[in-house]
mmCIF file of C-alpha atoms and ligand atoms in Angstrom:
data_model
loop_
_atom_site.group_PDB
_atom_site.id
_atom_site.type_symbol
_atom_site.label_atom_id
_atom_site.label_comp_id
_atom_site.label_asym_id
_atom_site.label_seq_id
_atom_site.Cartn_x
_atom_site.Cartn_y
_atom_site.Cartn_z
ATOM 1 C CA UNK A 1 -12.932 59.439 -4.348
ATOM 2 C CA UNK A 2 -13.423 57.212 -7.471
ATOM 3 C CA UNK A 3 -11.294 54.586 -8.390
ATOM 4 C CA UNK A 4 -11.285 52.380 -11.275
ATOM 5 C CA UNK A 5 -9.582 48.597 -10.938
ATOM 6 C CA UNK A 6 -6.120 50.134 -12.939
ATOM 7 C CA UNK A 7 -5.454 52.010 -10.051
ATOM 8 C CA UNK A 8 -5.469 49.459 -7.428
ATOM 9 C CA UNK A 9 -4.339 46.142 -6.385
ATOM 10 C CA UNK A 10 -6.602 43.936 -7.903
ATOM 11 C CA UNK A 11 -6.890 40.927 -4.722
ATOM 12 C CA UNK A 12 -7.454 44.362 -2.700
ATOM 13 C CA UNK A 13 -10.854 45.009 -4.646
ATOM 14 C CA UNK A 14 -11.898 41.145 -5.180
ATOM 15 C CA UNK A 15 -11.611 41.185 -1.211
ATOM 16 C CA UNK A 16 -13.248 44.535 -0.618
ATOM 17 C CA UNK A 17 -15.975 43.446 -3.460
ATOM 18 C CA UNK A 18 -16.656 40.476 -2.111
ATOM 19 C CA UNK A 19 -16.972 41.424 1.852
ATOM 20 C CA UNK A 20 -19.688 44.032 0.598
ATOM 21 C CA UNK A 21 -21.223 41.498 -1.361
ATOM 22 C CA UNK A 22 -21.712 38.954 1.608
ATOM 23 C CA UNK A 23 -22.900 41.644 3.986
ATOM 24 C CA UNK A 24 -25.545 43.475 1.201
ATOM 25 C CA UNK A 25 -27.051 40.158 -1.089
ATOM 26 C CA UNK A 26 -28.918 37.085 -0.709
ATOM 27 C CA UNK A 27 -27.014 35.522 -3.566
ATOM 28 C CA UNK A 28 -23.066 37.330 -2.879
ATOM 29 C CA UNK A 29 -20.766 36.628 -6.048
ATOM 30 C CA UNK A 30 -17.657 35.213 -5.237
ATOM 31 C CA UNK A 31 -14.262 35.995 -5.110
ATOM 32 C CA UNK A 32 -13.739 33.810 -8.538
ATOM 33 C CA UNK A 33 -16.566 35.950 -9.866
ATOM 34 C CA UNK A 34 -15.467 39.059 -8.645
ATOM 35 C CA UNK A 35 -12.316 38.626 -10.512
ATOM 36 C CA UNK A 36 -14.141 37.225 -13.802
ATOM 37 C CA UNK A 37 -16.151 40.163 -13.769
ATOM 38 C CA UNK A 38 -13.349 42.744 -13.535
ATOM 39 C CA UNK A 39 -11.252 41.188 -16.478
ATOM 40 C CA UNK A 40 -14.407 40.263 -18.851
ATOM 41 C CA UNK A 41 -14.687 42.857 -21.480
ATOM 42 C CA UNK A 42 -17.227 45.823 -21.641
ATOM 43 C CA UNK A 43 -17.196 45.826 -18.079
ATOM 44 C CA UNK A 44 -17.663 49.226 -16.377
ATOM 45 C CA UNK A 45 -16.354 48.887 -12.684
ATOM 46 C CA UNK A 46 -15.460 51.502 -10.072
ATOM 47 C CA UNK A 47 -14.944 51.759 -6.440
ATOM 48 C CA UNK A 48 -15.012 54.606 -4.053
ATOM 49 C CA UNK A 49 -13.144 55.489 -1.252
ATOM 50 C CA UNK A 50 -12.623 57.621 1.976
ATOM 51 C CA UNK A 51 -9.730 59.910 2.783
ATOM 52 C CA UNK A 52 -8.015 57.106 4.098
ATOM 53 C CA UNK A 53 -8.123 54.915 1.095
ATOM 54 C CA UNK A 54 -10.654 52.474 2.746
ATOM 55 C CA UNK A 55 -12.708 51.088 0.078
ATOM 56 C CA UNK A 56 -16.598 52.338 0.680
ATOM 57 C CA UNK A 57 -18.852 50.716 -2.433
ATOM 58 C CA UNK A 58 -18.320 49.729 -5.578
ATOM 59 C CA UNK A 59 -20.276 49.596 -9.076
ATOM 60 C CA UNK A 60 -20.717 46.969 -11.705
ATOM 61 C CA UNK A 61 -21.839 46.672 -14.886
ATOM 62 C CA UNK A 62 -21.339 45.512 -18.347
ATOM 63 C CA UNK A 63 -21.634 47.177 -21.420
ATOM 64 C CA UNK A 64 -22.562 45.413 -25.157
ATOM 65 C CA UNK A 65 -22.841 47.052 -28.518
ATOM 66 C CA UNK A 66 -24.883 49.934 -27.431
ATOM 67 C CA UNK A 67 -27.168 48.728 -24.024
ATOM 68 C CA UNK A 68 -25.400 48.744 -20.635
ATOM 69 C CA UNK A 69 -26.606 46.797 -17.864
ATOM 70 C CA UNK A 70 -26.171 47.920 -14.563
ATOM 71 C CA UNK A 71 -25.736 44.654 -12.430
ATOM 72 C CA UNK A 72 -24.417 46.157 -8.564
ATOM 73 C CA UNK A 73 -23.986 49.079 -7.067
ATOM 74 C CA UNK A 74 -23.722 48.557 -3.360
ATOM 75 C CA UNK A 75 -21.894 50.362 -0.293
ATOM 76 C CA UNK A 76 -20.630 48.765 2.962
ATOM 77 C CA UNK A 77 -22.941 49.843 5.478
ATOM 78 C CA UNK A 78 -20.922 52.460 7.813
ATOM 79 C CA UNK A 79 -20.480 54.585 4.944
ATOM 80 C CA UNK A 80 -24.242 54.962 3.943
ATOM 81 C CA UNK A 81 -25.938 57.853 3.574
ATOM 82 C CA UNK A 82 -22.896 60.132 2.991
ATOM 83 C CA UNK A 83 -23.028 60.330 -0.763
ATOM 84 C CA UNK A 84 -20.701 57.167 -2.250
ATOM 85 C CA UNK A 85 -23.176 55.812 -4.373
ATOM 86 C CA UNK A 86 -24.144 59.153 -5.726
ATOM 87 C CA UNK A 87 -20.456 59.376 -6.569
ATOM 88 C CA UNK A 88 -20.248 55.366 -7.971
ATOM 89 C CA UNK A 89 -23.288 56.492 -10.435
ATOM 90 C CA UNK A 90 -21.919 59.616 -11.370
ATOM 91 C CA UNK A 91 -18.748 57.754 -12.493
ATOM 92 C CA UNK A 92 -21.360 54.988 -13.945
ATOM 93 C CA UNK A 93 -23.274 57.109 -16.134
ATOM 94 C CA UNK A 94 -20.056 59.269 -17.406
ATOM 95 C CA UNK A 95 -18.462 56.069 -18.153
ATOM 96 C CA UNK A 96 -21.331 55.139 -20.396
ATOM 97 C CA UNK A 97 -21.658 58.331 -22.241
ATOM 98 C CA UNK A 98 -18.037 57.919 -23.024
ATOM 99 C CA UNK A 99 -18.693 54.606 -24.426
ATOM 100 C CA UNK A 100 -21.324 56.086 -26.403
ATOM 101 C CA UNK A 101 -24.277 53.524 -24.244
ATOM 102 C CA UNK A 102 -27.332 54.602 -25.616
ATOM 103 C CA UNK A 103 -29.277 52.707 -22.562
ATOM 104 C CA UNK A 104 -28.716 51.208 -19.500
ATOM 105 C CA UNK A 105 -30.987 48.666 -17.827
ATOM 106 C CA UNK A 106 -31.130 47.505 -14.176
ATOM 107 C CA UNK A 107 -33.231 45.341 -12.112
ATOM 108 C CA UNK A 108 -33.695 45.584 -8.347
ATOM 109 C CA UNK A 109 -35.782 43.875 -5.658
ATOM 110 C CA UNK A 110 -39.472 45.420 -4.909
ATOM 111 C CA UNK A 111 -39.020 46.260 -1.259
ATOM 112 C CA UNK A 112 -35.684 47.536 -1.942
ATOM 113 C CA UNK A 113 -36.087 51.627 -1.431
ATOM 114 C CA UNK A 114 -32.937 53.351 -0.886
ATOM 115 C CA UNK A 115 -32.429 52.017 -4.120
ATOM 116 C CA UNK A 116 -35.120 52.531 -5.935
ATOM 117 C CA UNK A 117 -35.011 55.910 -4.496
ATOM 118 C CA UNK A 118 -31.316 56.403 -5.644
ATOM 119 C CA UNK A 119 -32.132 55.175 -9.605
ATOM 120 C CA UNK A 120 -34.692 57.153 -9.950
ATOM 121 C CA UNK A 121 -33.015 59.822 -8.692
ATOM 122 C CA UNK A 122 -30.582 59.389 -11.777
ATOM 123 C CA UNK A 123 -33.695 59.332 -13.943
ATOM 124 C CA UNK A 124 -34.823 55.400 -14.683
ATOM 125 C CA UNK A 125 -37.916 54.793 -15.707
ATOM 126 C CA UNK A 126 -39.693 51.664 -14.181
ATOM 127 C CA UNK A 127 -40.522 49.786 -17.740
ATOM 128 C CA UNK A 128 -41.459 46.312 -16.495
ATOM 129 C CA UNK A 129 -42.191 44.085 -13.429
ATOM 130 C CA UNK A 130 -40.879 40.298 -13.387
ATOM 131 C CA UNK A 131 -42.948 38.354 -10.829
ATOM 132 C CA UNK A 132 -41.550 36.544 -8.700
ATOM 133 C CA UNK A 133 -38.035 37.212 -9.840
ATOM 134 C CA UNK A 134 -36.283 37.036 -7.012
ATOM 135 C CA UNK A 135 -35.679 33.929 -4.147
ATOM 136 C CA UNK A 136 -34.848 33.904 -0.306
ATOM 137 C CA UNK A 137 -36.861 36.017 -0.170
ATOM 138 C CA UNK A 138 -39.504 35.550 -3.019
ATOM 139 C CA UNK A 139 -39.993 39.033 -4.685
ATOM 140 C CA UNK A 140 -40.753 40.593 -7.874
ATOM 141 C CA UNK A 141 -38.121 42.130 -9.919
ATOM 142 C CA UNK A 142 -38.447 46.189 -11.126
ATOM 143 C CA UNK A 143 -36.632 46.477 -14.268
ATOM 144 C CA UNK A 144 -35.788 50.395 -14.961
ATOM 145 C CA UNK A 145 -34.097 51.685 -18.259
ATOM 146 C CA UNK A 146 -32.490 55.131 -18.750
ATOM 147 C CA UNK A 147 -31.836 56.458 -21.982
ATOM 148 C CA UNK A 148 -28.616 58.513 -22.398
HETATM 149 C C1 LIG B 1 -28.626 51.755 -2.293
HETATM 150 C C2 LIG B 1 -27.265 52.127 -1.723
HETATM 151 C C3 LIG B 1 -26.189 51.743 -2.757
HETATM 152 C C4 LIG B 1 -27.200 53.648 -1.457
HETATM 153 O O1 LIG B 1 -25.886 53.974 -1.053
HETATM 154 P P1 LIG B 1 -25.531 55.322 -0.218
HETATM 155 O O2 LIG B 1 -24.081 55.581 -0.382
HETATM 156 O O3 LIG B 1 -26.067 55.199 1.166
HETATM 157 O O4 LIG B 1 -26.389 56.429 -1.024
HETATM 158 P P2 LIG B 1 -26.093 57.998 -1.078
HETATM 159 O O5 LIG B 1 -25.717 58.483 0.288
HETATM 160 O O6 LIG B 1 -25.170 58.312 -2.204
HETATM 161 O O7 LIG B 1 -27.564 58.526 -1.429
HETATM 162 C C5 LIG B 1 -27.980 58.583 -2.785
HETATM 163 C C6 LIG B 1 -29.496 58.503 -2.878
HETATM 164 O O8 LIG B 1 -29.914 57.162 -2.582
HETATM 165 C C7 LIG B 1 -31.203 57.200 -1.969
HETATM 166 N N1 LIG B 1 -31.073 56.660 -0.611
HETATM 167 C C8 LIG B 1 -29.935 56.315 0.046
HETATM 168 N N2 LIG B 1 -30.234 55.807 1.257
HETATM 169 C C9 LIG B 1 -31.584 55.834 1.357
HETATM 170 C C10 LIG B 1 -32.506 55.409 2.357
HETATM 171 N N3 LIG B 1 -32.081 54.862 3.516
HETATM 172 N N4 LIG B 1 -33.816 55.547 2.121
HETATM 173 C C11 LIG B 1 -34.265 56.063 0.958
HETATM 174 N N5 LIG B 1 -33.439 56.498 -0.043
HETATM 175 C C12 LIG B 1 -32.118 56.373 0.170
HETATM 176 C C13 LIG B 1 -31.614 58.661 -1.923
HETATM 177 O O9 LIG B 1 -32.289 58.945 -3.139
HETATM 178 C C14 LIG B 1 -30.254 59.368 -1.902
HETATM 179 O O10 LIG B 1 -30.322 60.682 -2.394
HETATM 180 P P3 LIG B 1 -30.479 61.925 -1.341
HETATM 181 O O11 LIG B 1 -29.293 61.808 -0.419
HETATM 182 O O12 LIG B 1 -30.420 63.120 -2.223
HETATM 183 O O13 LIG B 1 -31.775 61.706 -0.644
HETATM 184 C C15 LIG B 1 -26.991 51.397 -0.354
HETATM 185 O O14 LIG B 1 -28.130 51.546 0.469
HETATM 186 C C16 LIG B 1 -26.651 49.932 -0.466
HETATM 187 O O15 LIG B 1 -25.486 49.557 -0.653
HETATM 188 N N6 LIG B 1 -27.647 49.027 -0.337
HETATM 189 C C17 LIG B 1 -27.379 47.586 -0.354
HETATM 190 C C18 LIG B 1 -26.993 47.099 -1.726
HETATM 191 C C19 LIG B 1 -28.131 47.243 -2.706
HETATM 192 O O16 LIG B 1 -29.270 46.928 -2.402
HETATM 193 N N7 LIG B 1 -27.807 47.726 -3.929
HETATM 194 C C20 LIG B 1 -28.795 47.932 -4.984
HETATM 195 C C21 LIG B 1 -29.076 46.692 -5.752
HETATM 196 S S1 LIG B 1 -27.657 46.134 -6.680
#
């Protein structure tokens, strides 16, 4: 199930967001940025959740003019492989369309396959390499686009 921050408690989702965040990245946001994110404007924010209402993953982006950036999309590791971030990018994508996005940009880490695996799945096309983008560890940056 998708649910955007209106529907829920928003210290539930900074603490969900941010427990994900610790266990998935290198370089977690915070709780303060968690909750900057979520009120900035343009952003385009969703979780998803079990039957239970245990929050699974979450997705993050922000949206300018016409160009969305895709910045997170992560799921808390217990509940991979069963088809939440399939669900988070389903919602991501609609929600651009509806803003009338033209394209959405992303960058991810090299190594990083499930996904890679998952964005090209939804059709991004690998348009550029950074070098050496990334730190601890050092790694080059893949930046894909999709137009809408
Ligand atoms: C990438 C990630 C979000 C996928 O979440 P998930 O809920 O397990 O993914 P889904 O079950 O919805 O699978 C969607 C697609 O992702 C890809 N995928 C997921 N796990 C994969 C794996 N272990 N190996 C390769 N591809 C994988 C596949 O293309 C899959 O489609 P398929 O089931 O038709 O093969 C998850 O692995 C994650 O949170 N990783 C850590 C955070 C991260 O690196 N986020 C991306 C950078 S912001």
């Amino acid at each position: 199930m998708i649910l955007t921050d209106k529907e829920y408690d928003k210290n539930l989702i900074v603490n969900a967001v941010s427990d994900i965040e610790s266990a998935c990245f290198s370089d977690p946001w915070t709780k303060a940025s968690v909750m900057s994110q979520l009120s900035s404007d343009g952003t385009v924010f969703a979780c998803s959740s079990d039957s239970d209402g245990n929050i699974t993953g979450y997705v993050c982006g922000q949206a300018a003019a016409d160009e969305c950036e895709l910045y997170r999309i992560a799921v808390s590791d217990k509940y991979r492989g069963l088809g939440f971030a399939k669900e988070l990018m389903d919602y991501f994508i609609g929600e651009c369309k509806k803003r009338e996005i033209i394209s959405v940009f992303l960058e991810v880490r090299s190594s990083n396959s499930p996904a890679r695996s998952l964005y090209e799945k939804y059709g991004f096309q690998n348009i550029a390499t950074r070098k050496n983008y990334y730190r601890s560890p050092t790694e080059d940056a893949i930046i894909y686009k999709k137009e809408l």
